[in-house]
Short mmCIF file of C-alpha atoms in Angstrom, two decimals:
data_model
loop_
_atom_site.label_atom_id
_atom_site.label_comp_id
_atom_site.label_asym_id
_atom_site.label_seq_id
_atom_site.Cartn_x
_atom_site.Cartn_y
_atom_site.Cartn_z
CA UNK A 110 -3.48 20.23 3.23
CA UNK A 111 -2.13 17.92 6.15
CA UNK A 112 -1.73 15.06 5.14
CA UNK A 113 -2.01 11.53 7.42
CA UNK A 114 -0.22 11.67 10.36
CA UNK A 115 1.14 8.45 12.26
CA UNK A 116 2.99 7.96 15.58
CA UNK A 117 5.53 6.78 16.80
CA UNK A 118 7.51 6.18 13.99
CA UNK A 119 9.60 3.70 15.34
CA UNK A 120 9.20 1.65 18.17
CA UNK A 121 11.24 -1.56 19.43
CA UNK A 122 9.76 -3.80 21.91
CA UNK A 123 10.65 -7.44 23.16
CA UNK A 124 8.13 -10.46 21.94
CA UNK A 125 4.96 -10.56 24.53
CA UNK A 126 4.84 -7.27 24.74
CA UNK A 127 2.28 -4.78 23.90
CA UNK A 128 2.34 -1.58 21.65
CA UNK A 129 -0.23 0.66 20.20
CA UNK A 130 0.04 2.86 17.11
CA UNK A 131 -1.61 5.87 16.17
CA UNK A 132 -3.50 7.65 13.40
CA UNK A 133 -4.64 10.71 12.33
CA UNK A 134 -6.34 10.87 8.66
CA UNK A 135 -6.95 13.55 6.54
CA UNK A 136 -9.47 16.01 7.99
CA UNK A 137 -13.06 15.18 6.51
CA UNK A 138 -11.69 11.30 5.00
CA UNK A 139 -14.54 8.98 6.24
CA UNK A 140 -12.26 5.66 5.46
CA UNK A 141 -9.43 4.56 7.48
CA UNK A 142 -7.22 1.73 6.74
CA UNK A 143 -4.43 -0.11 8.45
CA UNK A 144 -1.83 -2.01 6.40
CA UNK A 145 1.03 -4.34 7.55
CA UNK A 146 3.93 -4.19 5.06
CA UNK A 147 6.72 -7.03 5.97
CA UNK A 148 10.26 -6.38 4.56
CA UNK A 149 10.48 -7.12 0.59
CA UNK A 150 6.86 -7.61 0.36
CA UNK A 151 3.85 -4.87 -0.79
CA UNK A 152 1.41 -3.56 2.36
CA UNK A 153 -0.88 -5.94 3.41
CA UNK A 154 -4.81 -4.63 4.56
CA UNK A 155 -5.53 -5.62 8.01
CA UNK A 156 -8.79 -3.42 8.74
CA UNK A 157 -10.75 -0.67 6.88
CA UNK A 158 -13.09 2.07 8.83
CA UNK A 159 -15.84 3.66 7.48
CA UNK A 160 -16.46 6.76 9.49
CA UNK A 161 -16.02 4.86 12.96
CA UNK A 162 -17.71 1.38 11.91
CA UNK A 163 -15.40 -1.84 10.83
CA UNK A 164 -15.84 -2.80 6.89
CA UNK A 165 -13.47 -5.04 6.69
CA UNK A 166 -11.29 -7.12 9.10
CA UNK A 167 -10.77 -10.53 7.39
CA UNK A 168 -7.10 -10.07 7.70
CA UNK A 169 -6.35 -9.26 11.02
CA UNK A 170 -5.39 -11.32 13.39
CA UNK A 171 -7.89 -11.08 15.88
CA UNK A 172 -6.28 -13.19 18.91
CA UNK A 173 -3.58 -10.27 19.19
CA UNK A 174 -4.58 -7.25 17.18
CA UNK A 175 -7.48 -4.78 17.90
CA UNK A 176 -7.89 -1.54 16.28
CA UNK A 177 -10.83 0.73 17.12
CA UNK A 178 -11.47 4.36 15.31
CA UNK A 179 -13.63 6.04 18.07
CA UNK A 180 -15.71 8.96 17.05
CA UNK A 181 -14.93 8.32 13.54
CA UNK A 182 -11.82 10.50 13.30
CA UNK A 183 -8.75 9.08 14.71
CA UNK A 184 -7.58 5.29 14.94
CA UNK A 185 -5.47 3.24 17.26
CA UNK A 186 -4.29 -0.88 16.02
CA UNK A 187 -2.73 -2.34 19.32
CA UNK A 188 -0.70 -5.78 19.44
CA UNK A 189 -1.01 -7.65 22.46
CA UNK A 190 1.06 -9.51 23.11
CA UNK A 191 3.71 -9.14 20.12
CA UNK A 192 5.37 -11.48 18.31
CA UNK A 193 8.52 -12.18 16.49
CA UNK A 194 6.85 -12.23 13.07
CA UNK A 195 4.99 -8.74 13.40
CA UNK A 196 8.07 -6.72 12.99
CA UNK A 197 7.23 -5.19 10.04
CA UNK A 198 6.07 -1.60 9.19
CA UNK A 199 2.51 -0.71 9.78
CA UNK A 200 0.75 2.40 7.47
CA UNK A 201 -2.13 3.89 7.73
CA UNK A 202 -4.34 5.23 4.76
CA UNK A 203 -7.23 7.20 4.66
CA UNK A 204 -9.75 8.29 1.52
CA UNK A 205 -12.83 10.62 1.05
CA UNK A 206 -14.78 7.49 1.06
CA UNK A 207 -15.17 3.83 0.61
CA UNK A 208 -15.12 2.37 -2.75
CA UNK A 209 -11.38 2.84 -5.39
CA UNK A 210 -12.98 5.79 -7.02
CA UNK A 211 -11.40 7.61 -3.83
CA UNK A 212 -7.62 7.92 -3.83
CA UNK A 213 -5.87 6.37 -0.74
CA UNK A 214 -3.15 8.84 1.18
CA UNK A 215 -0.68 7.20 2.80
CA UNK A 216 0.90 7.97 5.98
CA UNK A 217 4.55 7.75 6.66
CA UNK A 218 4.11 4.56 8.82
CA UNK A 219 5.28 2.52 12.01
CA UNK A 220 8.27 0.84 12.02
CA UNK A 221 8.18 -1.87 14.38
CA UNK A 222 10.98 -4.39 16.00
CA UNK A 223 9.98 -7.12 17.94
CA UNK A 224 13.54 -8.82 19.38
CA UNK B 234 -2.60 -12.35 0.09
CA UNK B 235 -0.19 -10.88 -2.23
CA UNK B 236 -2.08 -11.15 -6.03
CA UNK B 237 0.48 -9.36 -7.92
CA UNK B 238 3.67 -10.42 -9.06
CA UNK B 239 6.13 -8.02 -9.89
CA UNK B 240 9.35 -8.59 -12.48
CA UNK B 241 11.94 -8.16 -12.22
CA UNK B 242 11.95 -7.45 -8.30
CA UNK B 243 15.33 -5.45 -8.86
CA UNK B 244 16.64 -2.65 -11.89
CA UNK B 245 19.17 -0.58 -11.98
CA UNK B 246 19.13 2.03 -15.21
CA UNK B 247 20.91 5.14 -15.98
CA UNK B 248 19.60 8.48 -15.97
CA UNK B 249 17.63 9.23 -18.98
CA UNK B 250 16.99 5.78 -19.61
CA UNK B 251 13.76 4.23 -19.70
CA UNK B 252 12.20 1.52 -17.15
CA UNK B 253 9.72 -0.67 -17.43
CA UNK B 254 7.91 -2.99 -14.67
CA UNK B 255 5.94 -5.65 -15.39
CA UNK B 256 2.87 -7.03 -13.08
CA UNK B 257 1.14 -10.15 -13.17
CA UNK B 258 -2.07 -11.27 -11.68
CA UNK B 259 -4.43 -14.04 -10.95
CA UNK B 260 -7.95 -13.18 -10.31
CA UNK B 261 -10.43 -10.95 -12.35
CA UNK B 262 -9.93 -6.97 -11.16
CA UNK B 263 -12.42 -4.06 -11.57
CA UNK B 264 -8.75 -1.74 -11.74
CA UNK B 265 -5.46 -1.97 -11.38
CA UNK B 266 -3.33 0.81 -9.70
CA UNK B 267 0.85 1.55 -9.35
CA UNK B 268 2.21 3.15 -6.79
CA UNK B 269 5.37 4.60 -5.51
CA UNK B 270 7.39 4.16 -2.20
CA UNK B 271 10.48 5.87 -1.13
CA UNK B 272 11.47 6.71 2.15
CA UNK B 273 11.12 10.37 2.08
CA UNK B 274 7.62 10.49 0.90
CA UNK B 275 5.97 6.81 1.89
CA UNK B 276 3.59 5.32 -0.48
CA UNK B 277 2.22 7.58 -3.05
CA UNK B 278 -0.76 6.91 -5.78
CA UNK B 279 0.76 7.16 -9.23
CA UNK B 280 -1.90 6.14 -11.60
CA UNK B 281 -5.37 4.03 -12.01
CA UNK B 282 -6.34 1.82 -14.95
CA UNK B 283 -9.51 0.07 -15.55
CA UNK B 284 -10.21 -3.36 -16.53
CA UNK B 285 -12.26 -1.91 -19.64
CA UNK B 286 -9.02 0.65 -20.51
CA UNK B 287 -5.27 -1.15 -22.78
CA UNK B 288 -3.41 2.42 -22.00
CA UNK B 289 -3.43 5.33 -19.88
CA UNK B 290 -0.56 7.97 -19.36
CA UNK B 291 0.60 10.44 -16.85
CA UNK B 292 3.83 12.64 -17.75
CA UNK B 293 6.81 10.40 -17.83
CA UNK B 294 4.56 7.32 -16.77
CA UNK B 295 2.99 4.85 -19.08
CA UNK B 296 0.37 1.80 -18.06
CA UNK B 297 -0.77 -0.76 -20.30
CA UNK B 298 -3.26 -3.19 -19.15
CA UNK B 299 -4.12 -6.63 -21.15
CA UNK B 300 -6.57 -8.38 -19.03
CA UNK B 301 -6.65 -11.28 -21.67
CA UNK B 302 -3.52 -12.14 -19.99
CA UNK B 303 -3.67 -10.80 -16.35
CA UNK B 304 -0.80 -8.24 -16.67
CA UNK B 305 -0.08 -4.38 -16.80
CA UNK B 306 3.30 -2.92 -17.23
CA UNK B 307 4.66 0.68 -15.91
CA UNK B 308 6.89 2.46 -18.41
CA UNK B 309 9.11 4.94 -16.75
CA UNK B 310 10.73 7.22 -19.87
CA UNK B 311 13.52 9.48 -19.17
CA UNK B 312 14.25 8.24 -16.05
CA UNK B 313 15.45 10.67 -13.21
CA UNK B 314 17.78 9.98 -10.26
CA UNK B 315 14.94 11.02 -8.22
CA UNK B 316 12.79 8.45 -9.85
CA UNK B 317 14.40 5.78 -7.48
CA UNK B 318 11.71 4.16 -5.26
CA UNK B 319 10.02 0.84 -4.77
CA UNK B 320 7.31 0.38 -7.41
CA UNK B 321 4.01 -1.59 -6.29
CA UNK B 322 0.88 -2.99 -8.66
CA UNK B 323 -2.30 -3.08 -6.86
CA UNK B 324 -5.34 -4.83 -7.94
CA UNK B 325 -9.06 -4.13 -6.90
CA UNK B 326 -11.64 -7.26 -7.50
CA UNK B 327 -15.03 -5.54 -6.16
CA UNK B 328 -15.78 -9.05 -5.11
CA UNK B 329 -13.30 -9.20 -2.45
CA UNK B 330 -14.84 -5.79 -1.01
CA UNK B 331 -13.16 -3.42 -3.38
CA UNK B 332 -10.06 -3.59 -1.38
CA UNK B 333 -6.14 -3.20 -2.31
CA UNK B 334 -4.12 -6.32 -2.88
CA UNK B 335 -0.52 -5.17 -3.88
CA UNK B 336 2.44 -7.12 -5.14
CA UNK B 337 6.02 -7.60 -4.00
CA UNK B 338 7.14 -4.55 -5.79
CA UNK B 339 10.04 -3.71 -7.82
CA UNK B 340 12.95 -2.17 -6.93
CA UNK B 341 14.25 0.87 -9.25
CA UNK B 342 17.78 2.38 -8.61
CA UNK B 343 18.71 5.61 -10.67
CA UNK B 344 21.81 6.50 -11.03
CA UNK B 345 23.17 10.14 -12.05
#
């Protein structure tokens, strides 16, 4: 079984710009989740999907990030513009369902550098 | 927010010794999870321990969960070199939406 694929995994980019990420979950997951994991700490949720609809977003920070899972499948978090403090590495997670009855599978994450 | 705190943050053992990680948390929790992160396979599920369960094992791995005082430890016995990883507790409260909160982690080193 494939498991949850991410790209790019690296990516370096000067503050105020922009950058995307992409995901690909495991074929037939309905939930999606972004995490932000800052060096020394544990991943951080930013947004959960269910199928294509938004469950959860408390933790985003909606003046710069936007994430949208069109079509219920694949996912895309974009940071516009960046800053200093979002260098960090960003993982995606997806699990049969909603609820912590359903394992989460991690991808291998984003590593991002914002000089 | 980070809930859990993990101690010690760093531990370095020998092979074929034992580890053990300790989490503490704040809130009430539904379950608590561990997981595993190393750089050649990411973040992994290890086990899942509910708030009604004191014990639960999985090979070499051992939880034990005391809610009365808001902390689980993760027993590691005959530790391997490939056993060296970043350790995370995660708690679920349903009444934050079910989701993950993890803690700082703990660093284990192995050595052969």
């Amino acid at each position: 079984e494939a498991g949850v694929a991410q790209s790019p995994r690296y990516k370096i980019i000067e503050k105020r710009q922009s950058v995307a990420f992409w995901c690909n979950p495991i074929s037939g997951h309905a939930t999606l989740y972004w995490y932000q994991q800052i060096l020394g700490q544990g991943p951080k949720l930013l947004i959960q999907f269910q199928n294509n609809g938004v469950v959860d977003d408390s933790q985003l920070p909606k003046d710069r990030f936007s994430a949208e899972r069109l079509k219920g499948v694949d996912s895309t978090l974009k940071i516009q513009p960046a800053k200093l403090e979002d260098s960090a590495v960003y993982l995606c997670a997806s699990s049969l369902d909603t609820g912590t009855a359903y394992e989460q599978y991690f991808g291998p994450g984003t590593r991002l550098t914002v000089t | 927010s980070q809930q859990g705190e993990e101690d010690p943050q760093a531990l370095s053992i020998q092979e074929g010794e034992n580890a053990t990680m300790n989490c503490s948390y704040k809130t009430s929790i539904n379950n608590l999870q561990w997981y595993r992160q190393n750089s050649g396979r990411g973040l992994v599920h290890l086990i899942l321990i509910r708030s009604n369960e004191r014990e639960k094992h999985s090979g070499r791995l051992r939880v034990t969960l005391d809610t009365s005082k808001k902390s689980s430890s993760l027993l590691i016995t005959a530790s391997r070199a490939a056993d060296t990883a970043s350790y995370f507790c995660a708690t679920v409260d349903y009444n934050q939406g079910g989701k993950l909160i993890f803690g700082q982690g703990t660093e284990l080193s192995v050595k052969p």
